[in-house]
Tab-separated table of C-alpha atoms in Angstrom:
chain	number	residue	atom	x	y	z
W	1	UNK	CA	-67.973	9.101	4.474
W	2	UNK	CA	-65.646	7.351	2.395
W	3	UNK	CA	-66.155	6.055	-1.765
W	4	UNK	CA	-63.905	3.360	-1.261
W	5	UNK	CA	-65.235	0.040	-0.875
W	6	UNK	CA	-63.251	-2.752	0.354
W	7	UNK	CA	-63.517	-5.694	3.031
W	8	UNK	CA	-61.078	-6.583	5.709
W	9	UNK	CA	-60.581	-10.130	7.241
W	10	UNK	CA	-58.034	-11.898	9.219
W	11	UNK	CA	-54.542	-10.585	11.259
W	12	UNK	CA	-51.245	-10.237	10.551
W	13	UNK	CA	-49.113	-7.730	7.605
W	14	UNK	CA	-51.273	-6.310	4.942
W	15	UNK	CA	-52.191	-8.751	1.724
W	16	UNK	CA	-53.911	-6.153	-0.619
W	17	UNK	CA	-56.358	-8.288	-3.196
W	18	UNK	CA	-57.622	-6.571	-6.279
W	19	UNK	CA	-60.011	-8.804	-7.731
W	20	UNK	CA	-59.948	-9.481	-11.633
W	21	UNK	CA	-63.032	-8.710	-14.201
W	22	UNK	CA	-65.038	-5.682	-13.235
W	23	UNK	CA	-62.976	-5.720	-9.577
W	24	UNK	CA	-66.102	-7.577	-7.729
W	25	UNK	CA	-64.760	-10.138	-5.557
W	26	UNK	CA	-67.467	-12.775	-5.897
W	27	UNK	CA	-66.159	-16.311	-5.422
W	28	UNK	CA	-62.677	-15.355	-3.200
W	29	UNK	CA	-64.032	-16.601	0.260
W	30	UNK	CA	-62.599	-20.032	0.522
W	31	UNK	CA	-58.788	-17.762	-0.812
W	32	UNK	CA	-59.273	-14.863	1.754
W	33	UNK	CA	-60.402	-17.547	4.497
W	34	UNK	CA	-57.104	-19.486	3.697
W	35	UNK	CA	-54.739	-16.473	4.126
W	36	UNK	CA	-56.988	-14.647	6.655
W	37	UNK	CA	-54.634	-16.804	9.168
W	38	UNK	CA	-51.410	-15.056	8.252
W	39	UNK	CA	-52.225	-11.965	6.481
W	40	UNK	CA	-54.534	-9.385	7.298
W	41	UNK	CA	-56.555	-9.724	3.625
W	42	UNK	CA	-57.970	-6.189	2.178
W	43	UNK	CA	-60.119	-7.186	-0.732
W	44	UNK	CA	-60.724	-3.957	-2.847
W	45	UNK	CA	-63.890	-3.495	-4.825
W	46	UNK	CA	-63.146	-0.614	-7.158
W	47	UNK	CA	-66.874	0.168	-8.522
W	48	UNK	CA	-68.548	-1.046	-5.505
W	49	UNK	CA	-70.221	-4.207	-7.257
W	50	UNK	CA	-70.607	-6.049	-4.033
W	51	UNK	CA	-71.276	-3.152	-1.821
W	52	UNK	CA	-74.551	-1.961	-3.421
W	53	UNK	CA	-73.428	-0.304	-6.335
W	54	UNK	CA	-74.552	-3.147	-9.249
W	55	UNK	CA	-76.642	-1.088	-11.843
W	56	UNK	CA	-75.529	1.999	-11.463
W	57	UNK	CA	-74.186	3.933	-14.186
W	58	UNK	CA	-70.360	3.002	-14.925
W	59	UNK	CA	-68.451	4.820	-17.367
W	60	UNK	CA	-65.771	3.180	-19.024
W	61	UNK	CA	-62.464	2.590	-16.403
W	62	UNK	CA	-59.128	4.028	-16.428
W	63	UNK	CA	-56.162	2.275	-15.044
W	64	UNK	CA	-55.007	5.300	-12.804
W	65	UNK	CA	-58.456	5.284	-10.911
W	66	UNK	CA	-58.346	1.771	-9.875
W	67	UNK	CA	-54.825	1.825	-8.784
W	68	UNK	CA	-55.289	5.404	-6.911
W	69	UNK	CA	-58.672	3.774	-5.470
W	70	UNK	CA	-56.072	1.058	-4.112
W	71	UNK	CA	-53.805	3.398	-2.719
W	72	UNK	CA	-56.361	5.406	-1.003
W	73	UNK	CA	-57.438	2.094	0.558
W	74	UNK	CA	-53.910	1.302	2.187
W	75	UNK	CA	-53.640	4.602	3.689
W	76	UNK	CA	-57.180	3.768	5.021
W	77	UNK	CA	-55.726	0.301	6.455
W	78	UNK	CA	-51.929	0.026	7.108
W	79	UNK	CA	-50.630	1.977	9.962
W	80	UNK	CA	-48.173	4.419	9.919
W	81	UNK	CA	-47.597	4.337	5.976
W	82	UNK	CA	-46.002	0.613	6.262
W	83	UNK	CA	-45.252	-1.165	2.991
W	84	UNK	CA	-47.926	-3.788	2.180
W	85	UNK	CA	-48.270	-7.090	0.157
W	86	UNK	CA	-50.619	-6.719	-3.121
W	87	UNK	CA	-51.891	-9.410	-4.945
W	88	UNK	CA	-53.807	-8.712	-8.524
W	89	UNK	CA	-55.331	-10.789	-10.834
W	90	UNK	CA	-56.420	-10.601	-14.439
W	91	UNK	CA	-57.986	-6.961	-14.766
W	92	UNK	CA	-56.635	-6.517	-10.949
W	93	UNK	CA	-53.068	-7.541	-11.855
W	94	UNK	CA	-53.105	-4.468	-14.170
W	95	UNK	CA	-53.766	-2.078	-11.333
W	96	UNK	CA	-51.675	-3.821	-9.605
W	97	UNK	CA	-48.534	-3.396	-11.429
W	98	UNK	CA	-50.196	0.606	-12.119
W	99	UNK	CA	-49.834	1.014	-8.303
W	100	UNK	CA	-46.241	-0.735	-7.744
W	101	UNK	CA	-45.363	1.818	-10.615
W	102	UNK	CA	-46.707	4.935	-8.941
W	103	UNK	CA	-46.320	4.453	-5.601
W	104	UNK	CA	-43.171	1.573	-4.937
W	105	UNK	CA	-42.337	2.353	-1.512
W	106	UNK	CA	-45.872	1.785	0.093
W	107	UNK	CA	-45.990	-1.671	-1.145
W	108	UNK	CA	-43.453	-4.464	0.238
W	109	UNK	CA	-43.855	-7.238	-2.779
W	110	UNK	CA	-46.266	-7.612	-5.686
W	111	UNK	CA	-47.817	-10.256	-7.475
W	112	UNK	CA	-49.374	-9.905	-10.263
W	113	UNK	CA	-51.951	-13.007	-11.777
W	114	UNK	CA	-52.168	-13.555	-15.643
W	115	UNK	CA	-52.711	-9.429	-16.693
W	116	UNK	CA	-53.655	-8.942	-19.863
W	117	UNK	CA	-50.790	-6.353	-21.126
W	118	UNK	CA	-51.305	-7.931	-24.473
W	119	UNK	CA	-49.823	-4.960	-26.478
W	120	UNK	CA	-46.747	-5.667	-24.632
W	121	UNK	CA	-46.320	-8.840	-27.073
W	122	UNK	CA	-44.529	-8.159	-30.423
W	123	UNK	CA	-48.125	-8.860	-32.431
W	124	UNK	CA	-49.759	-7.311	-29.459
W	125	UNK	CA	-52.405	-5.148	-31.148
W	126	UNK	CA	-53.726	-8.035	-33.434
W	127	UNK	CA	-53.950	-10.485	-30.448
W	128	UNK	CA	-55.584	-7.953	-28.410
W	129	UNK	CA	-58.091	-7.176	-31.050
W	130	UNK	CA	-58.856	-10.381	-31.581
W	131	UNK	CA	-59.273	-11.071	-27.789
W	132	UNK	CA	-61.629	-8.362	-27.265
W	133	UNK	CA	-63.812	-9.716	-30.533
W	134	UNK	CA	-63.556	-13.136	-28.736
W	135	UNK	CA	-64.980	-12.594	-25.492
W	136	UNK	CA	-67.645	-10.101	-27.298
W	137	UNK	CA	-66.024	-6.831	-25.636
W	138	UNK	CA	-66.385	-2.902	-26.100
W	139	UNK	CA	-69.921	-3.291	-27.045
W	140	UNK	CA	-73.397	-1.740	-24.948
W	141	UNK	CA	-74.580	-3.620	-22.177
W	142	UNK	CA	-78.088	-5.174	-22.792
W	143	UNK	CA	-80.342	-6.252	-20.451
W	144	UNK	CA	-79.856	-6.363	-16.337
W	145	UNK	CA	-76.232	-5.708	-15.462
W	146	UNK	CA	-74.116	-8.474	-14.024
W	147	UNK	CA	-70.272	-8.149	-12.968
W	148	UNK	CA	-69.289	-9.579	-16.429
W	149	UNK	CA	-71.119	-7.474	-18.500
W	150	UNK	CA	-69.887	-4.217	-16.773
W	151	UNK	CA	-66.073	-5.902	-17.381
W	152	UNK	CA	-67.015	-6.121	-20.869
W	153	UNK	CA	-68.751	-2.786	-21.734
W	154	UNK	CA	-66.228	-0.631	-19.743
W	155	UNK	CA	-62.968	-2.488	-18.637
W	156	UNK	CA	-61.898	-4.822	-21.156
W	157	UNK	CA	-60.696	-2.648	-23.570
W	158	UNK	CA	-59.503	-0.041	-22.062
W	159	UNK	CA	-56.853	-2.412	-19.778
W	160	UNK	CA	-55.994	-4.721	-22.505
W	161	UNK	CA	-54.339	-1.471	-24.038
W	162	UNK	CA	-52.110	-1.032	-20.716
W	163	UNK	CA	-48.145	-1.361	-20.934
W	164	UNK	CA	-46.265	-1.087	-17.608
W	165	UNK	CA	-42.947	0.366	-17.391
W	166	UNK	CA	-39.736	-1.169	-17.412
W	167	UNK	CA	-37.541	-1.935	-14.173
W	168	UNK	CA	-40.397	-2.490	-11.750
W	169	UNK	CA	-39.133	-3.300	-8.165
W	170	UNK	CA	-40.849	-6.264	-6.141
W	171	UNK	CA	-42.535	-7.960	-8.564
W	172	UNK	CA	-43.252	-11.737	-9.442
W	173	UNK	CA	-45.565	-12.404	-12.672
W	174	UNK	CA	-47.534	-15.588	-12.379
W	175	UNK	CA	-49.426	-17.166	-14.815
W	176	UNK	CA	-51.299	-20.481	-14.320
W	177	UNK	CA	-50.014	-23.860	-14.883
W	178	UNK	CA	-53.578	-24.626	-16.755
W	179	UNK	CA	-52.764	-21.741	-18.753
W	180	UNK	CA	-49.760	-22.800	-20.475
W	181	UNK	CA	-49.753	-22.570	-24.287
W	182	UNK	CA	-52.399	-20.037	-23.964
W	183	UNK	CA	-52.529	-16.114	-24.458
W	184	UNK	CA	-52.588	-15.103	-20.920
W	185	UNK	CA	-49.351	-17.260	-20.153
W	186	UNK	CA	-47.545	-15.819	-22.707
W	187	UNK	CA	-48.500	-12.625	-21.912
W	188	UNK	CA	-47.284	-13.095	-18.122
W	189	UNK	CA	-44.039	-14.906	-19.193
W	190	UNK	CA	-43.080	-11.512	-21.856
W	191	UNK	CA	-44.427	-9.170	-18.770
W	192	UNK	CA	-41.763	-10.521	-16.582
W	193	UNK	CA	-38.861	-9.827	-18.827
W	194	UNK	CA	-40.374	-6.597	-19.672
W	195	UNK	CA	-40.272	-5.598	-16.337
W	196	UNK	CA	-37.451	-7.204	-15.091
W	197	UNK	CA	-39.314	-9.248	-12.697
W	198	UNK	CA	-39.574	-12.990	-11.091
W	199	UNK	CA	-41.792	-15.386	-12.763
W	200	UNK	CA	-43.511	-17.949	-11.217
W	201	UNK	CA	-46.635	-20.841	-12.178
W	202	UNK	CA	-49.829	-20.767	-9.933
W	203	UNK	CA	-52.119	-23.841	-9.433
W	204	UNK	CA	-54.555	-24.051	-11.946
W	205	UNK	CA	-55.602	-21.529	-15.014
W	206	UNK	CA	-56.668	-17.795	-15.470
W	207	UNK	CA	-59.579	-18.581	-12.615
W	208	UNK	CA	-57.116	-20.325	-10.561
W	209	UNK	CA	-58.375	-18.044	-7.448
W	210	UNK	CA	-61.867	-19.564	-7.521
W	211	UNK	CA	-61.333	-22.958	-9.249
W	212	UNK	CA	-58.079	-24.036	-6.213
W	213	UNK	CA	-58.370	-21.868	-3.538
W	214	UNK	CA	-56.441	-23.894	-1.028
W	215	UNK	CA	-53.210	-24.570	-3.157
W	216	UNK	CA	-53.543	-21.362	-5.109
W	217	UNK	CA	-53.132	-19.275	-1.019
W	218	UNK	CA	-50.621	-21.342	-0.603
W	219	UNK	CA	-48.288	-20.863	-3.807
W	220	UNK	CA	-48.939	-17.056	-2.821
W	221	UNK	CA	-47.791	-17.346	0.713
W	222	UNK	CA	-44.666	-19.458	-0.633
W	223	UNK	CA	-44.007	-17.058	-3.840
W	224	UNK	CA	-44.061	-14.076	-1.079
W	225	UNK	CA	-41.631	-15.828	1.177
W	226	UNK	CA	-39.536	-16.541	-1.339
W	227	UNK	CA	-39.280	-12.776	-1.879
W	228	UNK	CA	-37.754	-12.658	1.873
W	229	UNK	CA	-40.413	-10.652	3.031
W	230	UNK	CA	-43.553	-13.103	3.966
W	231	UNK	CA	-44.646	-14.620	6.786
W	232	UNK	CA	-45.504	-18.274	7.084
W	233	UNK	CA	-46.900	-19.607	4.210
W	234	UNK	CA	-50.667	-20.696	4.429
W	235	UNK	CA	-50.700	-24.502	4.324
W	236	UNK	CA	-53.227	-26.328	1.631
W	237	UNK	CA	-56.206	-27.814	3.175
């Protein structure tokens, strides 16, 4: 039986999702119902948070594992070894560029939602310092576990410190249009040139996923034909 946990909805190429936080997908419905039409959505849940798995004991996460966890789940789902579409966002944008690095010619075009690569930033180590002290990171969970106190405890810090490689194929950086002026924005905007990639504003801010579902599926379906490679792009409703 398989460790991976992951959903599958709709028809059409591959649109690999890898939430952000802790990697539990809680609040994507109304997104995966708006692409379901013209992708074939794959929502990855790395620890298993929504498949049973809230509570029990998590050590603290490595980059590698989530983005190996994702590539285990495409050769689970896409036929024949064809490329696929990944979308990541916050903590998931992080594997997501992790698995474009290791494994480019299984995906077809990446997009990668407001990652924190703080240290990539010239004062990178104070800002991420003082973004872990801000959101109360690195520290013991207390009390019943939730999927924001596991992100805390055991992903937070350990992803903040992650620096992608230079000269990343298919790749477009996004960073909320609410977000501008803030960390997070910056942070996608000096990714982009890092990499050498396409850089493009989503509806709303870092929780633009949950908070405009409708316009945020379609900016992704537009952003990914724009890359030449995309079907349709899911109309706002």
């Amino acid at each position: 039986m398989s460790d991976l946990h992951y959903d599958v909805t709709g028809s059409g190429p591959v649109l690999l999702v890898l939430p952000g936080g802790a990697g539990h997908p809680m609040g994507l419905g109304p997104l995966t119902e708006r692409l379901a039409p013209h992708f074939t959505v794959v929502t990855y849940d790395p620890l298993g948070l929504a498949h049973g798995h809230l509570g029990d004991p998590v050590a603290d996460q490595a980059v590698p594992h989530w983005s190996e966890g994702a590539y285990r789940v495409l050769g689970e789902v896409v036929a024949d070894g064809e490329p696929a579409y990944v979308f990541g966002t916050s903590a998931g944008g992080i594997a997501a560029l992790d698995l474009l690095a290791r494994h480019p010619d299984r995906l077809r075009h990446v997009i990668a939602h407001e990652p924190p690569c703080v240290t990539l930033l010239p004062d990178g180590e104070r800002l991420r310092a003082e973004l872990i002290e801000q959101l109360g990171g690195g520290h013991p969970e207390s009390g019943e576990p939730t999927p924001y106190s596991v992100f805390l405890a055991h992903v937070l810090r350990p992803f903040t410190a992650y620096r992608p490689p230079t000269g990343l194929p298919r790749l477009t950086l996004a960073a909320g249009l609410d977000s501008r002026g803030q960390l997070l924005h910056r942070t996608a905007e000096f990714t982009a040139e890092h990499t050498g990639a396409a850089f493009a504003e989503f509806p709303g801010g870092h929780l633009g996923t949950l908070e405009h579902p409708a316009t945020f599926a379609a900016r992704l379906g537009e952003t990914l034909l724009a890359a030449g490679q995309a079907p349709s792009a899911p109309p706002a409703r």
